[in-house]
Each structure stands twice: as structure tokens, then as C-alpha cells.
XYZ file of C-alpha atoms in Angstrom:
572
model
C -4.618 -23.480 -68.032
C -1.345 -22.606 -66.392
C -0.956 -21.816 -62.807
C -0.651 -18.176 -63.480
C -2.923 -18.015 -66.433
C -5.198 -14.915 -66.980
C -8.243 -17.180 -66.869
C -7.434 -18.467 -63.335
C -9.298 -16.906 -60.321
C -7.525 -14.055 -58.647
C -8.240 -15.501 -55.277
C -8.222 -19.277 -55.222
C -9.854 -20.607 -52.161
C -8.211 -23.982 -50.898
C -9.731 -26.091 -48.293
C -7.320 -24.936 -45.771
C -8.271 -21.204 -46.440
C -11.907 -22.062 -46.136
C -11.461 -23.907 -42.921
C -9.621 -20.968 -41.539
C -12.394 -18.506 -42.771
C -15.040 -20.605 -41.123
C -12.966 -21.033 -37.997
C -12.448 -17.211 -37.805
C -16.183 -16.405 -38.416
C -17.146 -18.893 -35.649
C -14.724 -17.464 -33.283
C -15.696 -13.784 -33.949
C -19.344 -14.675 -33.848
C -18.929 -16.419 -30.409
C -17.015 -13.496 -28.973
C -19.681 -11.041 -30.001
C -22.393 -13.171 -28.488
C -20.403 -13.575 -25.301
C -19.722 -9.940 -25.061
C -23.231 -9.080 -25.528
C -24.273 -11.445 -22.763
C -21.698 -9.981 -20.369
C -23.221 -6.584 -21.126
C -26.674 -7.774 -20.597
C -25.955 -9.421 -17.302
C -23.958 -6.659 -16.002
C -26.510 -3.907 -16.808
C -29.222 -5.932 -15.260
C -27.151 -6.619 -12.110
C -26.189 -2.950 -11.615
C -29.764 -1.786 -12.515
C -31.193 -4.163 -9.798
C -29.018 -2.778 -7.011
C -29.456 0.965 -8.235
C -33.227 0.689 -8.446
C -33.801 -1.488 -5.519
C -34.699 1.395 -3.216
C -37.519 2.200 -5.484
C -40.840 1.069 -4.396
C -41.415 -0.689 -7.927
C -38.147 -2.675 -7.721
C -38.544 -3.478 -4.057
C -42.015 -4.775 -4.731
C -40.844 -6.839 -7.728
C -37.951 -8.591 -5.637
C -39.879 -9.032 -2.385
C -43.364 -9.940 -3.722
C -42.977 -11.085 -7.301
C -39.541 -12.734 -7.436
C -39.270 -14.202 -3.935
C -42.985 -15.090 -4.045
C -42.335 -17.126 -7.167
C -39.309 -19.063 -5.996
C -39.819 -19.052 -2.122
C -41.186 -22.387 -0.920
C -39.180 -24.323 -3.610
C -35.893 -26.185 -3.249
C -34.176 -22.560 -3.285
C -35.963 -21.082 -0.378
C -35.547 -17.415 0.569
C -31.805 -17.368 0.649
C -31.546 -19.091 -2.945
C -34.060 -16.436 -4.231
C -31.763 -13.516 -3.063
C -28.791 -15.526 -4.201
C -30.083 -15.817 -7.790
C -30.904 -12.130 -7.839
C -27.842 -10.456 -6.510
C -25.096 -12.983 -6.348
C -25.570 -15.312 -9.391
C -24.981 -12.354 -11.886
C -21.382 -11.976 -10.565
C -20.642 -15.706 -10.934
C -22.177 -15.626 -14.385
C -19.957 -12.716 -15.561
C -16.873 -14.608 -14.202
C -17.928 -17.743 -16.195
C -18.570 -15.676 -19.375
C -15.292 -13.852 -18.871
C -13.451 -17.204 -18.937
C -15.194 -18.437 -21.973
C -14.405 -15.062 -23.744
C -10.589 -15.265 -22.753
C -10.362 -18.863 -23.893
C -11.795 -17.995 -27.233
C -9.584 -14.874 -27.661
C -6.129 -16.241 -27.918
C -3.572 -14.136 -26.201
C -1.241 -14.075 -29.282
C -4.042 -12.766 -31.535
C -5.066 -10.271 -28.895
C -1.503 -8.828 -28.551
C -1.044 -8.886 -32.465
C -4.274 -6.975 -33.007
C -3.424 -4.539 -30.267
C 0.155 -3.924 -31.632
C -1.029 -2.131 -34.616
C -3.941 -0.112 -33.359
C -3.743 3.607 -33.676
C -4.149 5.664 -30.535
C -7.700 6.872 -29.919
C -9.745 8.587 -27.205
C -10.692 6.185 -24.529
C -12.717 6.880 -21.326
C -10.445 4.461 -19.262
C -7.215 6.510 -20.056
C -8.422 10.112 -20.573
C -7.573 12.107 -17.392
C -10.303 14.602 -16.181
C -9.104 15.442 -12.619
C -5.416 15.536 -11.879
C -5.034 17.155 -8.538
C -7.829 16.245 -6.086
C -8.981 14.040 -3.211
C -9.086 10.881 -5.614
C -5.695 11.585 -7.407
C -5.768 11.377 -11.199
C -9.133 10.329 -12.393
C -10.097 9.218 -15.683
C -13.346 9.961 -17.471
C -14.818 6.437 -16.897
C -13.802 6.628 -13.241
C -15.433 9.962 -12.764
C -18.704 8.577 -14.312
C -18.292 5.703 -11.918
C -17.946 8.159 -8.832
C -20.827 10.249 -9.973
C -23.124 7.148 -10.334
C -22.199 5.782 -6.799
C -22.750 9.175 -5.194
C -26.070 9.643 -6.937
C -27.118 6.199 -5.874
C -26.186 6.700 -2.214
C -27.990 10.149 -2.098
C -31.053 8.891 -3.989
C -31.488 5.810 -1.939
C -31.113 7.749 1.395
C -33.611 10.199 0.249
C -36.269 7.526 -0.957
C -35.869 5.498 2.163
C -36.154 8.564 4.438
C -39.423 9.755 2.744
C -40.843 6.189 2.667
C -39.935 5.682 6.487
C -41.509 9.179 7.405
C -44.667 8.324 5.442
C -45.106 4.996 7.313
C -44.091 6.157 10.857
C -46.312 9.347 10.621
C -49.417 7.151 10.436
C -48.604 5.565 13.964
C -50.558 6.816 16.766
C -47.565 6.846 19.158
C -45.541 9.558 20.884
C -42.944 11.770 19.209
C -40.224 10.021 21.313
C -41.209 6.586 20.116
C -41.452 7.641 16.525
C -37.801 9.388 16.713
C -36.362 6.096 17.922
C -38.066 4.090 15.384
C -36.969 6.594 12.733
C -33.305 6.166 13.653
C -33.527 2.484 13.741
C -35.217 2.296 10.299
C -32.579 4.667 9.023
C -29.823 2.513 10.436
C -31.225 -0.454 8.730
C -31.463 1.344 5.357
C -27.767 2.541 5.690
C -26.828 -1.086 6.300
C -28.534 -2.119 3.257
C -26.873 0.483 1.107
C -23.590 -0.462 2.613
C -24.359 -4.067 1.682
C -24.474 -3.013 -1.993
C -21.216 -1.345 -1.763
C -19.866 -4.407 0.046
C -20.860 -6.597 -3.019
C -18.384 -4.552 -5.049
C -15.720 -4.014 -2.447
C -13.810 -7.267 -2.881
C -13.848 -7.449 -6.796
C -10.900 -4.850 -7.273
C -8.352 -6.642 -4.972
C -8.606 -10.089 -6.444
C -5.227 -10.134 -7.868
C -5.964 -12.888 -10.572
C -9.615 -11.636 -11.131
C -11.007 -12.905 -14.323
C -13.197 -9.897 -14.409
C -10.188 -7.431 -14.142
C -8.625 -9.479 -17.085
C -11.575 -9.086 -19.202
C -11.484 -5.326 -18.963
C -7.605 -5.339 -19.085
C -7.209 -3.249 -15.756
C -4.263 -4.596 -13.660
C -5.237 -5.100 -10.023
C -2.648 -2.603 -8.822
C -4.569 -0.049 -10.796
C -7.900 -1.273 -9.551
C -6.872 -1.272 -5.896
C -7.739 2.426 -5.855
C -11.495 1.335 -6.332
C -11.196 -0.794 -3.249
C -9.907 2.213 -1.301
C -12.779 4.401 -2.450
C -15.427 1.826 -2.004
C -13.901 0.852 1.443
C -14.195 4.387 2.674
C -17.784 4.575 1.634
C -18.782 1.275 2.950
C -17.225 1.903 6.455
C -19.014 5.255 6.669
C -22.270 3.695 5.772
C -21.753 0.789 8.247
C -20.583 3.182 10.896
C -23.683 5.311 10.589
C -25.548 2.109 10.562
C -24.253 1.038 13.890
C -24.403 4.627 15.445
C -27.987 5.201 14.527
C -28.817 1.903 16.488
C -26.707 2.917 19.490
C -28.345 6.200 19.688
C -31.812 4.892 19.370
C -31.066 2.060 22.130
C -29.410 4.619 24.419
C -32.637 6.748 24.115
C -34.605 3.824 24.934
C -32.484 2.705 27.867
C -31.724 -0.680 26.418
C -28.172 -0.268 25.151
C -26.467 -3.045 26.885
C -29.347 -5.360 26.405
C -29.387 -4.840 22.674
C -25.646 -4.742 22.179
C -25.074 -8.215 23.603
C -28.044 -9.870 22.134
C -27.444 -12.819 19.823
C -30.483 -14.265 18.351
C -30.553 -17.952 16.966
C -32.871 -16.643 14.117
C -32.703 -13.162 12.635
C -30.104 -10.411 13.431
C -27.456 -11.131 15.905
C -26.343 -7.802 17.372
C -23.155 -8.948 19.153
C -21.894 -10.428 15.906
C -22.562 -6.935 14.224
C -20.638 -5.277 17.036
C -17.538 -7.487 16.462
C -17.840 -7.135 12.682
C -18.004 -3.355 12.844
C -15.180 -3.160 15.451
C -12.783 -5.174 13.184
C -13.932 -3.070 10.276
C -13.187 0.104 11.965
C -9.769 -0.975 13.012
C -8.946 -1.914 9.364
C -10.511 1.555 8.298
C -8.379 3.607 10.713
C -5.065 1.889 10.131
C -5.650 2.257 6.301
C -5.823 6.095 6.349
C -2.855 7.453 4.437
C -1.157 8.998 7.490
C -1.399 5.704 9.577
C -0.317 3.563 6.593
C 2.774 5.786 5.930
C 3.709 5.915 9.459
C 3.616 2.133 10.034
C 2.886 0.042 7.138
C 3.203 -3.220 9.077
C 0.282 -2.107 11.372
C -1.894 -1.459 8.337
C -0.895 -4.777 6.865
C -1.496 -6.950 9.890
C -4.770 -5.412 10.955
C -6.063 -5.686 7.374
C -6.063 -9.518 7.908
C -8.935 -8.801 10.285
C -11.176 -8.955 7.047
C -11.590 -12.654 7.874
C -13.176 -11.716 11.267
C -15.142 -8.873 9.574
C -16.677 -11.223 6.932
C -17.295 -14.135 9.201
C -19.080 -12.096 12.021
C -20.967 -9.863 9.341
C -22.600 -13.193 7.913
C -23.481 -14.112 11.561
C -24.964 -10.593 11.987
C -27.212 -10.502 9.055
C -28.178 -14.109 8.392
C -27.738 -16.187 5.294
C -30.484 -14.732 3.228
C -29.147 -11.220 3.482
C -25.635 -12.285 3.228
C -26.481 -13.877 -0.127
C -26.966 -10.307 -1.400
C -23.296 -9.349 -1.350
C -21.541 -12.807 -1.316
C -20.510 -12.860 -4.975
C -17.396 -10.539 -4.696
C -16.448 -12.335 -1.452
C -16.590 -15.747 -3.070
C -14.379 -14.691 -6.001
C -11.896 -13.046 -3.639
C -11.633 -16.147 -1.478
C -11.250 -18.298 -4.507
C -8.488 -16.042 -5.926
C -6.834 -16.174 -2.616
C -6.941 -19.894 -2.433
C -5.356 -20.134 -5.858
C -2.591 -17.746 -5.008
C -1.895 -19.772 -1.701
C -1.455 -22.875 -3.832
C 0.935 -21.218 -6.289
C 2.932 -19.498 -3.543
C 3.614 -22.863 -2.050
C 6.036 -23.713 -5.017
C 9.478 -22.432 -4.789
C 11.985 -21.508 -7.358
C 15.949 -21.440 -7.299
C 17.900 -18.349 -6.793
C 20.547 -18.729 -9.483
C 22.669 -15.733 -8.639
C 22.499 -12.651 -6.498
C 24.560 -9.405 -6.867
C 24.930 -6.626 -4.579
C 25.658 -3.139 -6.240
C 27.464 -0.213 -4.447
C 24.294 1.927 -4.878
C 22.308 -0.287 -2.368
C 20.678 -2.441 -4.990
C 20.425 -6.132 -5.064
C 19.939 -8.094 -8.387
C 18.307 -11.519 -7.958
C 18.223 -13.973 -10.955
C 15.583 -16.559 -10.304
C 14.764 -19.712 -12.170
C 11.526 -19.377 -14.144
C 8.863 -22.147 -13.871
C 7.640 -23.377 -17.282
C 4.134 -22.241 -16.433
C 5.060 -18.648 -15.755
C 4.475 -16.230 -18.682
C 5.182 -12.649 -18.424
C 6.063 -9.567 -20.408
C 8.304 -6.545 -19.914
C 5.590 -4.797 -17.936
C 4.963 -7.487 -15.271
C 5.745 -7.727 -11.648
C 5.888 -10.474 -9.072
C 5.363 -10.843 -5.376
C 8.534 -12.460 -3.746
C 8.898 -14.334 -0.550
C 12.285 -15.574 0.830
C 11.525 -17.852 3.705
C 14.989 -17.518 5.138
C 14.165 -13.847 5.703
C 10.554 -14.089 6.616
C 7.649 -16.713 6.301
C 4.939 -13.954 6.114
C 6.215 -11.049 4.277
C 5.573 -10.888 0.427
C 7.046 -7.797 -1.543
C 6.213 -6.780 -4.923
C 9.127 -6.157 -7.459
C 9.131 -5.253 -11.230
C 10.650 -7.656 -13.470
C 13.811 -6.066 -15.002
C 14.579 -8.580 -17.685
C 12.669 -9.413 -20.972
C 10.851 -12.709 -21.280
C 13.098 -12.995 -24.582
C 16.199 -12.753 -22.784
C 16.165 -16.170 -21.191
C 13.516 -18.918 -21.236
C 14.616 -20.348 -17.897
C 15.222 -17.251 -15.871
C 14.169 -13.685 -14.881
C 15.789 -10.929 -13.021
C 14.486 -8.377 -10.450
C 16.329 -5.290 -8.996
C 15.695 -4.713 -5.251
C 16.338 -1.384 -3.610
C 17.664 -1.668 -0.039
C 14.977 0.642 1.895
C 13.749 -1.448 4.688
C 14.323 -4.158 7.242
C 13.423 -7.142 4.767
C 15.574 -5.723 2.070
C 18.485 -4.954 4.470
C 18.476 -8.531 5.607
C 18.519 -9.668 2.017
C 21.562 -7.568 1.227
C 23.275 -8.813 4.320
C 22.850 -12.378 2.985
C 24.276 -11.331 -0.400
C 27.322 -9.161 0.459
C 29.000 -7.258 3.234
C 30.990 -5.217 0.979
C 29.390 -1.905 0.106
C 32.169 -0.605 -2.223
C 32.276 -3.226 -4.859
C 29.620 -5.248 -6.734
C 29.619 -8.744 -5.078
C 28.038 -11.860 -6.393
C 26.738 -14.429 -4.001
C 29.321 -17.151 -3.133
C 28.459 -20.695 -3.478
C 28.618 -21.274 0.309
C 26.442 -18.295 0.822
C 23.810 -19.366 -1.828
C 22.983 -22.440 0.271
C 21.856 -19.961 2.967
C 19.586 -18.315 0.400
C 18.755 -21.058 -2.043
C 15.021 -20.714 -2.847
C 12.218 -18.179 -3.019
C 8.624 -18.319 -3.603
C 7.193 -16.218 -6.504
C 3.505 -15.278 -6.972
C 2.156 -13.682 -10.216
C 3.004 -12.430 -12.612
C 0.718 -9.360 -12.415
C 0.295 -6.129 -14.333
C -1.006 -5.595 -17.912
C -1.144 -8.892 -19.808
C -0.866 -7.120 -23.174
C 2.737 -5.470 -23.807
C 1.307 -2.121 -24.708
C 4.735 -0.670 -24.833
C 4.927 -2.343 -28.269
C 1.929 -0.407 -29.555
C 3.761 3.020 -30.036
C 6.380 4.229 -32.386
C 7.523 6.711 -29.823
C 8.172 5.969 -26.003
C 8.760 8.680 -23.417
C 9.836 6.924 -20.191
C 10.112 8.893 -16.919
C 11.595 7.260 -13.831
C 13.273 8.031 -10.556
C 15.736 5.869 -8.756
C 14.994 2.226 -8.768
C 11.923 3.195 -10.836
C 14.002 2.516 -14.000
C 13.725 -1.262 -13.387
C 10.831 -1.826 -15.524
C 12.076 0.375 -18.249
C 15.168 -1.823 -18.392
C 12.879 -4.669 -19.063
C 11.193 -2.566 -21.800
C 14.563 -1.674 -23.525
C 15.759 -5.200 -23.305
C 12.547 -6.496 -24.838
C 12.763 -4.006 -27.781
C 16.408 -4.956 -28.519
C 15.561 -8.686 -28.405
C 12.429 -8.138 -30.626
C 14.515 -6.137 -33.168
C 17.335 -8.639 -33.201
C 14.890 -11.708 -33.658
C 12.802 -9.871 -36.292
C 9.562 -10.067 -34.365
C 6.812 -7.277 -34.467
C 7.946 -4.181 -32.743
C 6.553 -0.697 -33.079
C 8.972 1.399 -30.885
C 11.617 3.031 -33.100
C 12.319 6.124 -30.858
C 12.854 5.843 -27.119
C 13.442 8.836 -24.912
C 14.183 8.093 -21.228
C 14.397 10.678 -18.529
C 15.924 9.369 -15.274
C 16.251 11.196 -11.932
C 18.823 9.822 -9.329
C 20.238 11.275 -6.128
C 23.915 10.133 -6.904
C 25.823 9.080 -9.786
C 26.708 5.670 -8.386
C 23.172 4.550 -9.310
C 24.112 4.903 -13.108
C 25.592 1.390 -13.260
C 21.945 0.035 -13.101
C 22.017 0.586 -16.858
C 24.470 -2.125 -17.127
C 21.973 -4.795 -16.096
C 20.905 -4.707 -19.640
C 22.561 -7.734 -21.504
C 24.915 -6.108 -23.916
C 25.245 -9.423 -25.890
C 21.871 -8.663 -27.180
C 23.063 -5.533 -29.010
C 23.805 -5.514 -32.598
C 25.277 -2.637 -34.669
C 22.144 -2.602 -36.903
C 20.218 -1.219 -33.883
C 21.957 2.181 -34.542
C 19.772 2.636 -37.588
C 16.742 0.637 -36.352
C 16.416 2.289 -32.840
C 16.809 5.994 -31.817
C 17.607 5.806 -28.137
C 18.049 8.975 -25.951
C 18.672 8.766 -22.116
C 18.907 11.979 -19.914
C 20.002 11.309 -16.309
C 19.516 14.070 -13.692
C 21.804 13.741 -10.615
C 20.077 15.905 -7.986
C 22.249 15.485 -4.862
C 25.864 15.415 -5.875
C 28.016 18.532 -6.884
C 30.742 16.579 -8.817
C 29.527 13.342 -10.229
C 31.668 10.194 -10.262
C 30.260 8.319 -13.194
C 30.934 4.700 -13.507
C 29.365 2.749 -16.362
C 30.319 -0.607 -17.483
C 28.477 -3.149 -19.913
C 27.920 -6.823 -20.049
C 29.431 -8.683 -22.759
C 31.704 -7.142 -25.567
C 29.432 -4.047 -26.066
C 29.959 -0.903 -24.006
C 28.068 2.386 -23.406
C 29.376 5.696 -24.564
C 28.342 8.767 -22.755
C 28.741 12.571 -22.699
C 28.631 14.328 -19.350
C 27.827 17.940 -18.835
C 27.923 19.726 -15.476
C 25.230 22.324 -15.169
C 25.867 23.739 -11.712
C 27.684 23.160 -8.326
C 24.386 22.648 -6.562
C 22.477 20.426 -8.921
C 24.212 18.167 -11.514
C 22.297 17.296 -14.621
C 23.831 14.597 -16.872
C 22.723 14.654 -20.529
C 23.846 11.185 -21.636
C 23.451 10.260 -25.253
C 23.778 6.528 -25.423
C 24.698 4.540 -28.400
C 26.737 1.356 -28.893
C 30.077 0.537 -30.482
C 32.246 -2.534 -30.431
C 35.794 -2.964 -28.957
């Protein structure tokens, strides 16, 4: 029977195919099991906190659970640790297993051909409001948190009143006791919020990677939870202060520090540092003086340490999971940031932008949507600044580029190191490069999956230096088309608003050597540039390599100039 005989089976399973099939089934089954376990642990953990104010759940934890584990090697603190903190650590461990099994290349390949569909995470529900743009999933989360806080306050208030009303005491005594119990309950509710507060700001959080939410997007959850937590903790302290003042023992109770139980003075120190962080993080203060916000926010160390001293180890274990993961993330980032990379070249452009080309460590893997935190020790030992990567990972295996707009003191010092000539682009001389030889890089951050490759049509809107990540996207698409790799985008429309036309040369940061005439048929690229503060534009646009840009300029009015620029490519 020949190789292509009609009697031969249509699908011939070779041992290699069977091995791949078995491996795929095992891997897919393991992923489903791990995902199921993640959901079970997460729902159980959230349900425990949500239902804890109820009499049933409170009785279960304090009587049944603690009663069964207390007196063993775990003790009271261990019992609360396994109930409230261990689930967070279990979720992190399961997330590591899931991401290890799900290889990154397979994830990206599967996402690259998914059709757009309705998703709660991305569907906007509220656009203009106190929370900014809110998606459907975020709105559900906000609703559940608000319901939990209101429900818990109502349940605790009714319970406290039913208990205190049975006491044969004066109304004054009952009022003071009611305030103290309400303060304790508000502190407990704030503790549950605190258990979630540190999870969104762990930059390398394995939990955020699991749900594919970059930390810069999750930071808003930290802001929301931070406001709520500090409101609850402030009311917690205020209720106690009012009760102690009414009883005439305010100073005595404020400076009390017990060896066993609650240490009031530690609580005062923790709350004071928390209020300082809270006040300086308000939008008006943060915009007025960002450095004040940044440095006072380092008081989180004081807040956490004295908070642990205030409540004791057994209560602190109820919210320590998120704090532990944050501290672990902070330690790992500190280790990474100690390594330095070489500054290969530095260029100062007339529009007030500096391009840095950095050597890329072998372990650094990023995509066109990534950004990094950059520190130049010759400029400052403390300041780290985030910058979008402006080069494609396919452009060079040993280097990456960032565009830095000169807008503040740090960036002004950087430009001064690069060039003193504001009229012409200047590269850093070899003698100057010795003064600015290395930098520290932390990251990359952002979406791990290049979702810009999942759509046939891309509409990119940028203002000023915001074009930087889109240059990386454009370069990434060009390199993928040139190398024959999977690439969905075939139509790219860019709208770019700039103040002056001297910013147009930023487009020349794209490596023109990567352009091939076949792109004219493979990629439809249209760029519209709006010059908003210049009556008569002076357009200067050059390219790298042999390719050059062609453009068509149309002046709309004497007040506002709008440049409709249709970009293509041709060869000299």
C-alpha cells in the first residue's frame, strides 16, 4: 500500500503527534483544575470577609474555627492567619503554577486571533464622574464594597445597641460605650479594606498578571481603597477620642501603651502618618507638589509597623497577606534596580526631547506597549521616573530606546548632560558619555500580551510626547511584516496633536532601514498631525537610513494650523 493509497487512514497518528496530544490534554486539564481552585479560594475568602459581620459567620470564626485550632501549635494568631491571610498566599501560589503552565508564546498566539467580544473588564459604564472612566466590572466591585460597608455598619450598630440596652447603667455611660464599640467596629471594617489596599500597587504582582491588569491601571483601585480605608480609620480614632474626652481621660488613654492587647499610642502614631499620606495624596496637593506627595507616601513603613503594634499580632494577621506580597515585590524590585545598564547613545532634539538608547539585559523581555522605570544616579539617587519604550523588541536584541520630554528639574538636568545646543539635534560626545555612562532600569511593566496585534484596524490618538509608545507599535508592526511573523494590523490611523511643528521630527525616531516597499500594499498607514499653537508651521522631517517620509501639508487657518499628513515611503 503506497504512502498516498486510498486505503491509508486519512489522519495517521505518529508517536510524536500522540505525545503532543497527550501533553496538550494534560496541560489544558491542569489549567482548568488550577483555575477552578483559584475561583474557589477567592470566593471563599471574599465571602468570609463579606459575611463576617453577621452573627453566623462571627460565631463560626470565633467559636468553631478558633475553638478547633486554638491551643495547638498555631494558637490564636495562627487560626486567624489561616482564615484571612493564607487564602491570599494560596492564590499567589496557584497563580504562579497557572502562569508557568500557560506558556507566554501560546497565550499571545491564542489572543492574536480572538475576535472582539463584550467583556466586563473593558466595557465603560461611567465616563464622567468622581471615579473617572469606570468599566462594568469596576462598577460591580464599587457597588459590592459600598454595600459591604453600609451593611456591616448597620449590623454592628444594631448588635451593639441590643447588647448595651440591657445594661443597668446611666445614659451617659451607654453613650460612651456605644461610641467606643462603634469605633472598634469601624476599625475592623477598615482592616478588611486594608487587606486589599496593597494588592493593586505591587508592580510585579503575580495576581495582577493572572488577570492581565497592568499595575498602572490597578493603581486607581489603591486610590479608591485608600480613601475608604482612611475614612474608616479616621472615624475609628475620632469616635474613641470623643468617648475618652467625654469621660475625662483623653490624655491618659492617648498615651497608653499596653504590653498585651491594644497599644493606643502606637495607633495614634499610625493614624497620624496615615492622615499625612492621605492629605498629601489628594489631587490638588499632588498636582501642586508631587515631591511632597511622593516623600510623605514613604511613611507607609511607619503606618504599617505601628499599626501592627497597635492591634497586636492576632488581629494584624487578618490583613497581613496583601502587605506581605507588597513587601516581597518591593524587595525583588530593589534587587533588580541595583543592576545598571550602559547608555549607548543620547540625542537631544530641538523640540525639547531627549532620546536615550540603553543596553538591554538578556533577561529583560518586553513588548511594544511596555514601559520602564529609569534612574540615573548621576542626576539623583532617589528619583525613579517611568518612560514608555519607543522601540520595538524586534528592532534590536541588545538595546532599547526611550523618548524623554524635558518638563521638570530631573529631565532638565538630563538634557544639560546631553547637549547645550537647543537649535540642532546633538548626540552625546564620548567625553560627555563618561559623565552619564550608566542607568538603572526597573521593569518592564504594562500589558504582557501585545494586544495591539489582535486587531486589523488600529486607531491611535496621542498628544505631544504621547506618540512615544505608538512609535514602538508602528515599528513593531513593520518588523513583523518584514520578518513574516503573525501580525493582524493592516490599517493604522494615527491622530497626533502637538503645540509646534518642531515636534514632527519625532517621527524620524522610527528606524527607516526596516521599511520595505512591499509595505505599501501590506500596510495602510495614515497619520494626521494637528499643530495647535503655531500660525505658520515650519515642518522639518527627516528619516533614518535610505528611506524618507513624504508628506502633504494643508494650512486651515491663521490661528490654528492643522497638518493633514499622508505618510508613505519611497526610495531615493
